[in-house]
Short mmCIF file of C-alpha atoms and ligand atoms in Angstrom, two decimals:
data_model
loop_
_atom_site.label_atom_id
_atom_site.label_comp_id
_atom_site.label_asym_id
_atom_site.label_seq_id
_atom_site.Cartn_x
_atom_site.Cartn_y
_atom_site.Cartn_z
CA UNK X 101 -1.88 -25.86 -0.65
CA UNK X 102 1.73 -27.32 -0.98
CA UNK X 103 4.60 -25.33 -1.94
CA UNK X 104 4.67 -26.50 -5.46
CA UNK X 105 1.50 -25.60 -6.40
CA UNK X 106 1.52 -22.32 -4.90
CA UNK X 107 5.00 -21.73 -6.48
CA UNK X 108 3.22 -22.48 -9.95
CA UNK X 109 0.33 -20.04 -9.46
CA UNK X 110 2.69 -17.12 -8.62
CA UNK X 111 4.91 -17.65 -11.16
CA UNK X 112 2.69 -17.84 -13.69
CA UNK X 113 0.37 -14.87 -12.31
CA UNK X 114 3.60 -12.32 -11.47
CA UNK X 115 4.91 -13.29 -15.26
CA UNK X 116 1.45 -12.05 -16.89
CA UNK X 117 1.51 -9.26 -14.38
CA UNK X 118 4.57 -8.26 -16.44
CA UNK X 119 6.90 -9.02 -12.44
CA UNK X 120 9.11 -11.64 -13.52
CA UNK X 121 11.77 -9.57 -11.97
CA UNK X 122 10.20 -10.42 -9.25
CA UNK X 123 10.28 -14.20 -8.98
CA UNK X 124 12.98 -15.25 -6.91
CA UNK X 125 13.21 -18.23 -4.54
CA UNK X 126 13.44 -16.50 -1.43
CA UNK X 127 10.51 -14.21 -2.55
CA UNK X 128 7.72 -17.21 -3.13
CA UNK X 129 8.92 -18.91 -0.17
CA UNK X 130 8.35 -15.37 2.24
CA UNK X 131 4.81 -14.89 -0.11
CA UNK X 132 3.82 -18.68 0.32
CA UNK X 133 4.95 -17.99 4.75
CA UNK X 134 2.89 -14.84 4.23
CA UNK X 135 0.22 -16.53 3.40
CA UNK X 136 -0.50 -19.27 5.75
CA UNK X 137 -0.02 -16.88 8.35
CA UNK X 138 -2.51 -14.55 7.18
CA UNK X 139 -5.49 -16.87 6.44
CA UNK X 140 -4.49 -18.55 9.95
CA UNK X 141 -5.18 -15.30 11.55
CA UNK X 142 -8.04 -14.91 9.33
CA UNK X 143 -10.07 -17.26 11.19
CA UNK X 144 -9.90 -15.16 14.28
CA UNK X 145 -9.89 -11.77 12.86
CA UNK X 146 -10.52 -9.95 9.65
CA UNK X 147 -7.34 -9.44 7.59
CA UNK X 148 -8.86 -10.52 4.74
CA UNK X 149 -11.99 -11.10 2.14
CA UNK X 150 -9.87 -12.77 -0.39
CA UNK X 151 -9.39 -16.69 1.18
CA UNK X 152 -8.56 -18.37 -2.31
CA UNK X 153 -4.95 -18.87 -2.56
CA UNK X 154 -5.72 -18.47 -6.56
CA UNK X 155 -7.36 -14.96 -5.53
CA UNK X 156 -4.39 -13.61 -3.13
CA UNK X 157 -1.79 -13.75 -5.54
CA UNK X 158 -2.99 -11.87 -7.67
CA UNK X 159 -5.32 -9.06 -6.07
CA UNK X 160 -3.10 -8.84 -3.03
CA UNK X 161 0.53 -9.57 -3.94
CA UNK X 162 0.87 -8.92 -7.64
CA UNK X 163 -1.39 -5.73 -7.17
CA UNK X 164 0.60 -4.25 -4.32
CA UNK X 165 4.12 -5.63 -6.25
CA UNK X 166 2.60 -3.28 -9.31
CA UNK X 167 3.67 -0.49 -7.09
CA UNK X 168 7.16 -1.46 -6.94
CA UNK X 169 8.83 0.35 -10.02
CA UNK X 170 7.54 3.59 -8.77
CA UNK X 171 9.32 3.78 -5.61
CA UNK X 172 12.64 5.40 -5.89
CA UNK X 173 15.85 2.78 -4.18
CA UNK X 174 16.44 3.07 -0.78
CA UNK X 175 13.34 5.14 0.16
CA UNK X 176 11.85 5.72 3.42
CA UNK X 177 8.08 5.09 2.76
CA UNK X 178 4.98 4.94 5.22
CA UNK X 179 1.79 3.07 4.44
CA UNK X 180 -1.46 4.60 5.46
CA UNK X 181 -4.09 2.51 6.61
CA UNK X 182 -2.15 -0.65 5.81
CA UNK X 183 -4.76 -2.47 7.92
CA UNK X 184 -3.34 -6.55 7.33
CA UNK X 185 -0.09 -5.20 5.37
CA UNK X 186 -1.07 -4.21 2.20
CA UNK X 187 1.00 -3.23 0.67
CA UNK X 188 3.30 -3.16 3.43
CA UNK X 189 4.17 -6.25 3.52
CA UNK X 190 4.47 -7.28 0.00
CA UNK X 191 6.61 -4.08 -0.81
CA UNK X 192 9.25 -5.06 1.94
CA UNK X 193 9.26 -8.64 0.72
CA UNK X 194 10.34 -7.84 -2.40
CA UNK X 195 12.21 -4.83 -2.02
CA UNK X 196 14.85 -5.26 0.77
CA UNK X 197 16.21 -1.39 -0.05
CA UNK X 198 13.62 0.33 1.40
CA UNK X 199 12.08 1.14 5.01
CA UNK X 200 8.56 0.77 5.44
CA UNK X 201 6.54 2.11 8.35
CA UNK X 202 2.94 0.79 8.58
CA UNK X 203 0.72 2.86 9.99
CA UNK X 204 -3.25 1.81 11.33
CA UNK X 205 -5.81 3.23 13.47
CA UNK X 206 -6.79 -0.55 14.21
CA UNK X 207 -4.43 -1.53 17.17
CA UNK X 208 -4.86 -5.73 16.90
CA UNK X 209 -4.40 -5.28 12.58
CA UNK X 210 -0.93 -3.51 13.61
CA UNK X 211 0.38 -5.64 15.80
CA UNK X 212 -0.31 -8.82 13.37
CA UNK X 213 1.45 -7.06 11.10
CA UNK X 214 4.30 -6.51 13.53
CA UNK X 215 4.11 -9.81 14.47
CA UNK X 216 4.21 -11.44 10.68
CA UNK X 217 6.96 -9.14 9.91
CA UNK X 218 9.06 -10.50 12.97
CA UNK X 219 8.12 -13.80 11.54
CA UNK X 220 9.17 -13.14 8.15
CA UNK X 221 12.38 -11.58 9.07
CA UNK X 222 11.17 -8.86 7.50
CA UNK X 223 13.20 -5.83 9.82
CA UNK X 224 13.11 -3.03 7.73
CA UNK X 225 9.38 -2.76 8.71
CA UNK X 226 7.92 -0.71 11.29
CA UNK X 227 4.09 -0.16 12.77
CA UNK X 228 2.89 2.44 14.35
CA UNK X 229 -1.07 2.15 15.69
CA UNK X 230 -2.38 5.93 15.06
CA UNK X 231 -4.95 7.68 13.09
CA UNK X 232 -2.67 9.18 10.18
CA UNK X 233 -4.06 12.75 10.53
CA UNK X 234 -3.29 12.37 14.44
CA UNK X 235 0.26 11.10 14.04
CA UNK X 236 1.55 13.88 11.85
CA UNK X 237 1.92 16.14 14.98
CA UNK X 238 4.15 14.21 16.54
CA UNK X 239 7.65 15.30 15.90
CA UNK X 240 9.41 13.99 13.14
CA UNK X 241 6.59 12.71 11.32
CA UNK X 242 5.49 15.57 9.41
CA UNK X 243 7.61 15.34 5.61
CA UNK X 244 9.50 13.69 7.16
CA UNK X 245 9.22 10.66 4.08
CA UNK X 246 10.42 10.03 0.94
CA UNK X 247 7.28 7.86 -0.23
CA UNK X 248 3.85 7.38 1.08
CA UNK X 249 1.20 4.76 -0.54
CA UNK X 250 -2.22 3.78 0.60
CA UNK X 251 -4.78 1.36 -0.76
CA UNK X 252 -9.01 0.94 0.21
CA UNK X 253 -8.76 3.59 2.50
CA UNK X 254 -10.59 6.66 1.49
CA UNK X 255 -11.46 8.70 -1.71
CA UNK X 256 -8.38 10.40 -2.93
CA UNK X 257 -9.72 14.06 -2.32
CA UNK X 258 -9.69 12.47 1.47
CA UNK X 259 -6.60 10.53 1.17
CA UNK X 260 -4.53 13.34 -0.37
CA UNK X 261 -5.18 15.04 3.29
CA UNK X 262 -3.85 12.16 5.06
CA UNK X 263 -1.17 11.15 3.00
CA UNK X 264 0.80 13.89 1.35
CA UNK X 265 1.49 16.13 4.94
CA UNK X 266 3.92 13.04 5.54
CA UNK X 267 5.80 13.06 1.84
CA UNK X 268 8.92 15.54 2.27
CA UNK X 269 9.80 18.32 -0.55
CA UNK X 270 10.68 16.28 -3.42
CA UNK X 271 8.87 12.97 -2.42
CA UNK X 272 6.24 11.56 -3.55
CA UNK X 273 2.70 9.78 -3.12
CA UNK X 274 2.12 6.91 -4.92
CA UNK X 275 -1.39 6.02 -4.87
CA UNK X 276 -3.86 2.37 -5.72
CA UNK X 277 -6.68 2.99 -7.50
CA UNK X 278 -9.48 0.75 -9.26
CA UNK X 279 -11.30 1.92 -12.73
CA UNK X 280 -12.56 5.11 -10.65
CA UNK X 281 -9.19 6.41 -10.23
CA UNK X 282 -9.75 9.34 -12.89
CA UNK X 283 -13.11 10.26 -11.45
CA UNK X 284 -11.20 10.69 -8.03
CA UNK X 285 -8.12 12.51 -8.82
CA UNK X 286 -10.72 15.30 -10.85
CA UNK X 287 -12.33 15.62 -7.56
CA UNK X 288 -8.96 15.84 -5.67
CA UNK X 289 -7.03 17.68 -7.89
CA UNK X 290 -7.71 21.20 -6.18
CA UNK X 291 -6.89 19.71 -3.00
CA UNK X 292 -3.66 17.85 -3.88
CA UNK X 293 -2.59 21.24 -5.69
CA UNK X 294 -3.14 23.02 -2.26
CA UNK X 295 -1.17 20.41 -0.23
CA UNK X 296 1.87 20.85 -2.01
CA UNK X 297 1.72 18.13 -4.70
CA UNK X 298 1.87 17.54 -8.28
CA UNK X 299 0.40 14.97 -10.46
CA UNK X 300 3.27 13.65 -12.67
CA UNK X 301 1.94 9.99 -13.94
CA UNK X 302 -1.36 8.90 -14.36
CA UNK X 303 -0.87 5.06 -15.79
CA UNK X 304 -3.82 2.49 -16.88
CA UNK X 305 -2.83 -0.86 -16.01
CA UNK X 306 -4.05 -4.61 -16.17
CA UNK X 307 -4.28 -6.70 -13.22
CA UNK X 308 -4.14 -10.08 -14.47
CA UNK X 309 -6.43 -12.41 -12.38
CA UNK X 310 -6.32 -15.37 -14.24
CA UNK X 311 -7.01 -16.96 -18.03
CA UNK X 312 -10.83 -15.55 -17.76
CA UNK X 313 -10.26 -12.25 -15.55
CA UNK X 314 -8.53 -9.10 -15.44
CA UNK X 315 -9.32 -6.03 -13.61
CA UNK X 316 -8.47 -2.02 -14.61
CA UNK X 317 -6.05 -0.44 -11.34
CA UNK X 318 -4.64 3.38 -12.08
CA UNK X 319 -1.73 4.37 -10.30
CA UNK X 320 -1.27 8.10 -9.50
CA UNK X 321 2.01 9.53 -8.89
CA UNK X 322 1.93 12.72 -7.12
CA UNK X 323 5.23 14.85 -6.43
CA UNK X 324 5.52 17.18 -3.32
CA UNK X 325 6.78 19.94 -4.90
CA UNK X 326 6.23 22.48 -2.10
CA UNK X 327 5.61 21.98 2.05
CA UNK X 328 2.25 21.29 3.03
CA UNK X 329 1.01 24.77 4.31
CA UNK X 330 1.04 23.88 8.45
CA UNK X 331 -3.23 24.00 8.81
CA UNK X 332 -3.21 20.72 6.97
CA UNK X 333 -3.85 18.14 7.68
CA UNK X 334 -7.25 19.40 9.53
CA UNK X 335 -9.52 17.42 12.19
CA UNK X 336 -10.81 14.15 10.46
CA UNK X 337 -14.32 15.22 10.61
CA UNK X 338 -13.91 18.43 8.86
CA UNK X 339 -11.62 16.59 6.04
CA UNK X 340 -14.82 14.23 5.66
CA UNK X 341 -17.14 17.20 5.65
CA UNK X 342 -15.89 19.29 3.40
CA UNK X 343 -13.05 18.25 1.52
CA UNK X 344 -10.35 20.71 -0.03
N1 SAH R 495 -4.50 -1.13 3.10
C1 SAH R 495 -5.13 -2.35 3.54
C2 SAH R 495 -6.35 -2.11 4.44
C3 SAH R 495 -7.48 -1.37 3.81
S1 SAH R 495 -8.87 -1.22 4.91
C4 SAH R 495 -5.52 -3.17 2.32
O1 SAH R 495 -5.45 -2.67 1.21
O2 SAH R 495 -5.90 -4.35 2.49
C5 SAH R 495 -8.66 0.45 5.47
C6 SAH R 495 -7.76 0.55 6.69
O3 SAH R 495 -7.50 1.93 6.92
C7 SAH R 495 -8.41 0.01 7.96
O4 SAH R 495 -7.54 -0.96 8.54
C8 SAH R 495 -8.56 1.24 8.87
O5 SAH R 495 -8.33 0.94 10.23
C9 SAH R 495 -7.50 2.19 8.31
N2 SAH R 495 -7.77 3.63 8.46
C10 SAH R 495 -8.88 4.32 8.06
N3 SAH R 495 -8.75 5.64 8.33
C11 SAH R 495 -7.52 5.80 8.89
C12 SAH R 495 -6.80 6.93 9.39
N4 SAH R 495 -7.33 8.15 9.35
N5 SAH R 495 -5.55 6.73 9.88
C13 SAH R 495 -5.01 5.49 9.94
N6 SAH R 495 -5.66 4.38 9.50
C14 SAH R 495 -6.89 4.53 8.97
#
């Protein structure tokens, strides 16, 4: 697709998305980069279902841009499970404030994302290849962030586990959900209360897809409002097994 037609579709998806803050130059030209390099990789190994340019704006970069407004400036966040770099990689294209580590158990998915972000002159990234609940013991990782998000990657009464050990006192978790969001946070709510967190915003939103499509997301905030007690985050297959 050339530039200009690319540069139509985002603009016009990020404004009904309600991100026209968003829209700079420099920002469609890094998103348009973005993604020839990712469907070019795509061919050899899987980044990505979505291979309609018309689809990727919106379910990959407006959705993960959503996210945006909830992370405080200058923040040090880490991305569970970003797999290809979502939302990684959006969130550092259009907010050059923060730090973003990306973390992935999937060794060749980190290092393309490494790569891209090398690419994309994108250096406030990091990757690190680790199972999350593996890489909390080693030191300095544990609350040792001021923001951690995570989207596709488990049920939230899983996820919490993962994720919220790595959020410091005062930080928070700022979590992607689809329509089942509020079925999932009932089910995690015990556990996220005995992690440390708090839920402080539960908000509905859109995703616009296009003249004919929209889809429901929820976006959980959760505040660490105490340290995780030091059992947590357990082995992965007792998390799976019995969840907190
Ligand atoms: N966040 C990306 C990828 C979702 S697929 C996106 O939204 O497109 C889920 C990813 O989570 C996979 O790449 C998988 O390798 C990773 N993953 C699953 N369990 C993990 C764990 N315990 N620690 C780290 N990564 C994990």
């Amino acid at each position: 697709m050339e530039f200009e037609s690319f540069q139509s579709l985002f603009i016009k998806n990020f404004e009904c998305n309600g991100l026209k803050n968003l829209i700079t130059e420099e920002n469609i030209e890094k998103f348009y980069h973005l993604t020839h390099l990712m469907l070019e990789k795509n061919s050899v190994m899987n980044i990505t279902a979505i291979k309609e340019i018309e689809k990727i704006i919106p379910l990959h970069y407006a959705d993960c841009a959503m996210i945006a407004s909830y992370i405080p400036k200058n923040s040090k966040v880490v991305d569970i499970g970003c797999g290809g770099g979502f939302p990684t990689l959006p969130l550092s294209i259009i907010r050059s404030d923060i730090l973003v580590t990306g973390v992935d158990s999937t060794d060749k998915k980190v290092r393309y994302v490494a790569e891209t972000a090398k690419i994309l002159k994108l250096d406030r990234i990091s990757t690190i290849s680790a199972r999350a609940e593996e890489l909390i013991n080693t030191p300095q990782m544990r609350e040792s962030f001021d923001v951690v998000t995570s989207r596709a990657v488990a049920r939230l009464n899983i996820l919490s586990e993962l994720c919220i050990p790595f959020i410091k006192t005062g930080g928070y978790f700022v979590v992607m959900k689809g329509a089942a969001g509020h079925e999932e946070l009932e089910e995690a709510k015990n556990g996220i209360d005995k992690l440390g967190g708090r839920i402080i915003c539960v908000e509905n939103k859109k995703l616009f897809i296009d003249e004919n499509n929209t889809e429901n997301r929820v976006i959980i905030v959760i505040e660490k409002v105490f340290s995780t007690p030091q059992q947590y985050p357990r082995q992965f297959g007792q998390i799976k097994k019995k969840p907190l």
